[in-house]
């Protein structure tokens, strides 16, 4: 059984399936963009999105009355269900959902609501298993619920690593620490993770971990260097002179083993052209703290904004939304957008960011709200719209790198899916040029793009490099396909 790869979904594995595995009808996530356009009464966008959906789902027909796609119940009812979940009354929440579906036959609970409920249940079960010293149960729960292992819940990852260590699987424990190192950028989190990893690492492994952290978050390199030196001294070793982020393995990403991630291999195995593939798996992005959860209070924000900001800084997204309900001030509306973004309510987040950006005279707030818009559009797979926002906005260098990398990532995957392998390779090359590194899942996909476009030698060389860095069943199959 595999443990899904941790942390940033924008950086998660691509699950590419053959056409036969695709759903016949769009699911809730597929319909998000269409519902947004309906709510915005954007007729041109509605027609365009309907055409896209009917191409992707040829057996699906939209309802005659598109308003039926917006299956709403009174806001208070849904808020009440979230309150039951917050009180850990999960049975009561499920009963309330069942009652609502009977009372409002055209309504179904949103993916966010169901995910929040299942995640809260899993969190309680995981914590109880850890407290009881039941390592096997804790590991089983974490394997079944990868959303427990995001950066904002990093304590779960640390606890899971300790459970693996307790059952003697130190390599897997170290892999989890590497997942944090490759994904999370908060200085305190990285320092604590490096210290914790020392219990399952030798000197070389510790140096590799520190190099990966410097590569992930160059701004905390000085802190990582100090901790690395101290920990290596405890192991009777010294750091290599002038250790720098560039020394981290190229394209390694999170260490990938059969125990730490699912398959990312395209089903084509290097055939001349694959069948249309499913969209990449949904992603669980960490909160963009500088622009969202930790924005300095603007002048005129007042006590209301400070309370909303405090809830966001604490990661209490529900309280943030509760405090921000009905607010009109641009700074509160923008912060509400970040809180909606962080609990995966992209349509609400997009509305908030759009409203804040159009109503504020604060240049920084407008820029950060447009940044939120672009990120949310990318989460909803509205790539062209996000690119349009990016082209018209003077983002900070960090924001622009994040947005442009994500756009290139998605366009590269889309090019691969439609069989335009040379364009896919060009997009992946540009990702590597911009970031200085290549995630392992994208590198693997690039190898298959080489293979499917007849560049077998390049495919074999890339697969060999990935296999040498970390030999997995996936890399062995890729190599076999390249040398056939």
Coordinates of N, CA and C in Angstrom, one line a residue, residues 150-259:
X150 N -0.3 18.3 5.3 CA 0.0 19.6 4.6 C 0.8 20.4 5.6
X151 N 1.4 21.5 5.0 CA 2.3 22.3 5.8 C 1.6 22.9 7.0
X152 N 0.4 23.3 6.9 CA -0.3 24.0 8.0 C -0.6 23.0 9.1
X153 N -0.5 21.7 8.8 CA -0.7 20.6 9.8 C 0.6 19.9 10.0
X154 N 1.7 20.6 10.0 CA 3.0 19.9 10.0 C 3.3 19.0 11.2
X155 N 2.6 19.3 12.3 CA 2.8 18.5 13.5 C 2.4 17.1 13.2
X156 N 1.4 16.9 12.4 CA 1.0 15.5 12.0 C 2.1 14.8 11.3
X157 N 2.8 15.5 10.4 CA 3.9 14.9 9.7 C 5.0 14.5 10.7
X158 N 5.3 15.3 11.6 CA 6.3 15.0 12.6 C 5.9 13.8 13.4
X159 N 4.7 13.8 13.8 CA 4.2 12.6 14.6 C 4.2 11.4 13.8
X160 N 3.8 11.5 12.5 CA 3.9 10.3 11.7 C 5.3 9.7 11.5
X161 N 6.2 10.6 11.3 CA 7.6 10.2 11.2 C 8.0 9.4 12.5
X162 N 7.6 9.9 13.6 CA 7.9 9.2 14.9 C 7.3 7.9 15.0
X163 N 6.1 7.7 14.4 CA 5.4 6.4 14.4 C 6.2 5.4 13.5
X164 N 6.7 5.9 12.4 CA 7.5 5.0 11.5 C 8.8 4.7 12.2
X165 N 9.4 5.6 12.9 CA 10.6 5.3 13.7 C 10.3 4.3 14.8
X166 N 9.2 4.4 15.4 CA 8.9 3.5 16.5 C 8.7 2.0 16.0
X167 N 8.3 1.9 14.7 CA 8.2 0.5 14.2 C 9.4 0.1 13.4
X168 N 10.5 0.9 13.5 CA 11.8 0.5 12.8 C 11.9 0.9 11.4
X169 N 11.0 1.7 10.8 CA 11.1 2.1 9.4 C 11.7 3.5 9.3
X170 N 13.0 3.6 9.6 CA 13.7 4.9 9.7 C 13.8 5.5 8.4
X171 N 14.0 4.7 7.3 CA 14.1 5.3 6.0 C 12.8 6.1 5.6
X172 N 11.6 5.5 5.9 CA 10.4 6.1 5.6 C 10.2 7.4 6.5
X173 N 10.6 7.3 7.8 CA 10.5 8.5 8.6 C 11.4 9.6 8.1
X174 N 12.6 9.3 7.6 CA 13.4 10.3 7.0 C 12.8 10.9 5.7
X175 N 12.1 10.0 5.0 CA 11.4 10.5 3.8 C 10.3 11.5 4.1
X176 N 9.6 11.3 5.2 CA 8.6 12.3 5.6 C 9.2 13.6 6.0
X177 N 10.4 13.6 6.7 CA 11.0 14.8 7.0 C 11.5 15.5 5.7
X178 N 11.9 14.7 4.7 CA 12.3 15.3 3.5 C 11.1 16.0 2.8
X179 N 10.0 15.4 2.9 CA 8.8 15.9 2.3 C 8.5 17.3 2.9
X180 N 8.7 17.5 4.2 CA 8.5 18.8 4.8 C 9.6 19.7 4.3
X181 N 10.8 19.3 4.2 CA 11.9 20.1 3.7 C 11.7 20.6 2.3
X182 N 11.1 19.8 1.5 CA 10.9 20.1 0.1 C 9.7 21.0 -0.2
X183 N 8.8 21.1 0.9 CA 7.5 21.8 0.6 C 7.2 23.0 1.5
X184 N 7.7 23.0 2.7 CA 7.3 24.1 3.6 C 8.5 25.1 3.7
X185 N 8.1 26.3 3.9 CA 9.1 27.4 3.8 C 9.2 28.2 5.1
X186 N 8.4 27.9 6.1 CA 8.4 28.6 7.3 C 9.7 28.3 8.1
X187 N 10.5 29.3 8.5 CA 11.8 29.1 9.1 C 11.7 28.2 10.3
X188 N 10.7 28.4 11.2 CA 10.6 27.6 12.4 C 10.3 26.2 12.1
X189 N 9.5 25.9 11.1 CA 9.2 24.6 10.7 C 10.4 23.9 10.1
X190 N 11.2 24.5 9.3 CA 12.3 23.9 8.7 C 13.4 23.6 9.7
X191 N 13.6 24.6 10.6 CA 14.6 24.3 11.7 C 14.2 23.1 12.6
X192 N 13.0 23.1 13.0 CA 12.5 22.0 13.8 C 12.6 20.7 13.1
X193 N 12.3 20.7 11.8 CA 12.3 19.5 11.0 C 13.8 18.9 10.9
X194 N 14.7 19.9 10.6 CA 16.1 19.4 10.5 C 16.6 18.8 11.9
X195 N 16.2 19.4 13.0 CA 16.6 18.9 14.3 C 16.0 17.5 14.5
X196 N 14.7 17.4 14.1 CA 14.0 16.1 14.3 C 14.6 15.0 13.4
X197 N 15.0 15.4 12.2 CA 15.5 14.4 11.3 C 16.9 13.8 11.7
X198 N 17.6 14.5 12.6 CA 18.9 14.1 13.1 C 18.8 12.7 13.7
X199 N 17.6 12.4 14.3 CA 17.5 11.1 15.0 C 17.4 9.9 14.1
X200 N 17.2 10.2 12.8 CA 17.1 9.1 11.8 C 18.1 9.3 10.6
X201 N 19.1 10.1 10.8 CA 20.0 10.5 9.7 C 21.5 10.3 10.2
X202 N 22.3 9.9 9.2 CA 23.8 10.0 9.4 C 24.2 11.4 8.9
X203 N 25.5 11.7 9.0 CA 26.0 13.0 8.6 C 25.7 13.3 7.2
X204 N 25.9 12.4 6.3 CA 25.7 12.7 4.9 C 24.2 13.0 4.6
X205 N 23.3 12.2 5.2 CA 21.9 12.4 5.1 C 21.4 13.7 5.7
X206 N 22.0 14.1 6.8 CA 21.7 15.3 7.4 C 22.1 16.5 6.5
X207 N 23.3 16.4 5.9 CA 23.7 17.5 5.0 C 22.8 17.6 3.8
X208 N 22.4 16.4 3.3 CA 21.5 16.4 2.1 C 20.2 17.1 2.5
X209 N 19.7 16.8 3.7 CA 18.4 17.4 4.2 C 18.6 18.9 4.3
X210 N 19.7 19.4 4.8 CA 19.9 20.8 5.0 C 20.0 21.5 3.6
X211 N 20.7 20.8 2.6 CA 20.8 21.4 1.3 C 19.5 21.5 0.6
X212 N 18.6 20.5 0.8 CA 17.3 20.6 0.3 C 16.5 21.7 0.8
X213 N 16.6 22.0 2.1 CA 15.9 23.1 2.8 C 16.4 24.4 2.2
X214 N 17.7 24.6 2.0 CA 18.2 25.8 1.5 C 17.7 26.0 0.0
X215 N 17.5 24.9 -0.7 CA 17.0 25.0 -2.0 C 15.5 25.4 -2.0
X216 N 14.8 24.9 -1.0 CA 13.4 25.2 -0.9 C 13.1 26.6 -0.5
X217 N 13.9 27.1 0.5 CA 13.7 28.4 1.1 C 15.0 29.1 1.3
X218 N 15.6 29.7 0.2 CA 16.9 30.3 0.3 C 17.0 31.4 1.4
X219 N 15.8 32.0 1.7 CA 15.9 33.1 2.7 C 16.2 32.6 4.1
X220 N 16.1 31.3 4.4 CA 16.4 30.9 5.7 C 17.7 30.1 5.7
X221 N 18.5 30.3 4.7 CA 19.8 29.5 4.6 C 20.7 29.7 5.8
X222 N 20.8 31.0 6.3 CA 21.7 31.2 7.5 C 21.2 30.5 8.7
X223 N 19.9 30.4 9.0 CA 19.4 29.6 10.1 C 19.7 28.1 9.9
X224 N 19.5 27.6 8.7 CA 19.7 26.2 8.4 C 21.2 25.9 8.6
X225 N 22.1 26.8 8.1 CA 23.5 26.5 8.3 C 23.9 26.4 9.7
X226 N 23.4 27.3 10.6 CA 23.7 27.2 12.0 C 23.3 25.9 12.6
X227 N 22.0 25.5 12.3 CA 21.5 24.3 12.9 C 22.3 23.1 12.4
X228 N 22.6 23.1 11.1 CA 23.3 22.0 10.5 C 24.7 21.8 11.1
X229 N 25.4 22.9 11.3 CA 26.7 22.9 11.9 C 26.6 22.3 13.3
X230 N 25.6 22.7 14.1 CA 25.5 22.2 15.5 C 25.2 20.7 15.5
X231 N 24.2 20.3 14.6 CA 23.9 18.9 14.6 C 25.0 18.0 14.1
X232 N 25.7 18.5 13.1 CA 26.9 17.7 12.6 C 27.9 17.6 13.6
X233 N 28.1 18.6 14.4 CA 29.1 18.5 15.5 C 28.7 17.4 16.5
X234 N 27.4 17.3 16.7 CA 27.0 16.2 17.6 C 27.2 14.8 17.0
X235 N 27.3 14.8 15.7 CA 27.6 13.5 15.0 C 29.0 13.3 14.7
X236 N 29.9 14.2 15.2 CA 31.3 14.1 15.0 C 31.7 14.4 13.6
X237 N 30.9 15.3 12.8 CA 31.3 15.6 11.5 C 31.2 17.1 11.3
X238 N 31.7 17.6 10.2 CA 31.7 19.0 9.9 C 31.0 19.2 8.5
X239 N 30.3 20.4 8.3 CA 29.7 20.6 7.0 C 30.7 20.9 5.9
X240 N 30.3 20.6 4.7 CA 31.2 20.8 3.6 C 31.4 22.3 3.4
X241 N 32.6 22.8 3.1 CA 32.9 24.2 3.0 C 32.0 24.8 1.9
X242 N 31.4 26.0 2.2 CA 30.6 26.7 1.2 C 29.4 26.0 0.7
X243 N 28.8 25.1 1.6 CA 27.6 24.4 1.2 C 26.5 25.4 0.7
X244 N 25.9 25.1 -0.4 CA 24.9 26.1 -1.0 C 23.7 25.3 -1.5
X245 N 22.6 26.1 -1.8 CA 21.4 25.4 -2.3 C 21.7 24.6 -3.5
X246 N 22.6 25.0 -4.4 CA 22.8 24.4 -5.7 C 23.3 22.9 -5.5
X247 N 23.8 22.6 -4.3 CA 24.3 21.3 -4.1 C 23.2 20.2 -3.9
X248 N 22.0 20.7 -3.7 CA 20.9 19.7 -3.6 C 20.7 19.0 -4.9
X249 N 20.3 17.7 -4.9 CA 20.2 17.0 -6.1 C 19.2 17.6 -7.1
X250 N 19.6 17.7 -8.3 CA 18.7 18.3 -9.3 C 17.5 17.3 -9.6
X251 N 16.3 17.9 -9.6 CA 15.1 17.1 -10.0 C 14.8 16.0 -9.0
X252 N 15.4 16.0 -7.8 CA 15.1 15.0 -6.8 C 13.7 15.1 -6.2
X253 N 13.4 16.4 -5.8 CA 12.1 16.6 -5.2 C 12.0 15.8 -3.9
X254 N 10.8 15.6 -3.5 CA 10.5 14.7 -2.3 C 11.0 13.3 -2.6
X255 N 11.7 12.7 -1.7 CA 12.2 11.3 -1.9 C 11.0 10.4 -2.2
X256 N 11.0 9.7 -3.3 CA 9.9 8.9 -3.8 C 10.2 7.5 -3.6
X257 N 9.4 6.8 -2.8 CA 9.6 5.3 -2.6 C 8.2 4.7 -2.7
X258 N 8.1 3.4 -2.8 CA 6.8 2.8 -2.9 C 6.0 3.1 -1.7
X259 N 6.6 3.5 -0.6 CA 5.9 3.7 0.7 C 5.5 5.2 0.8

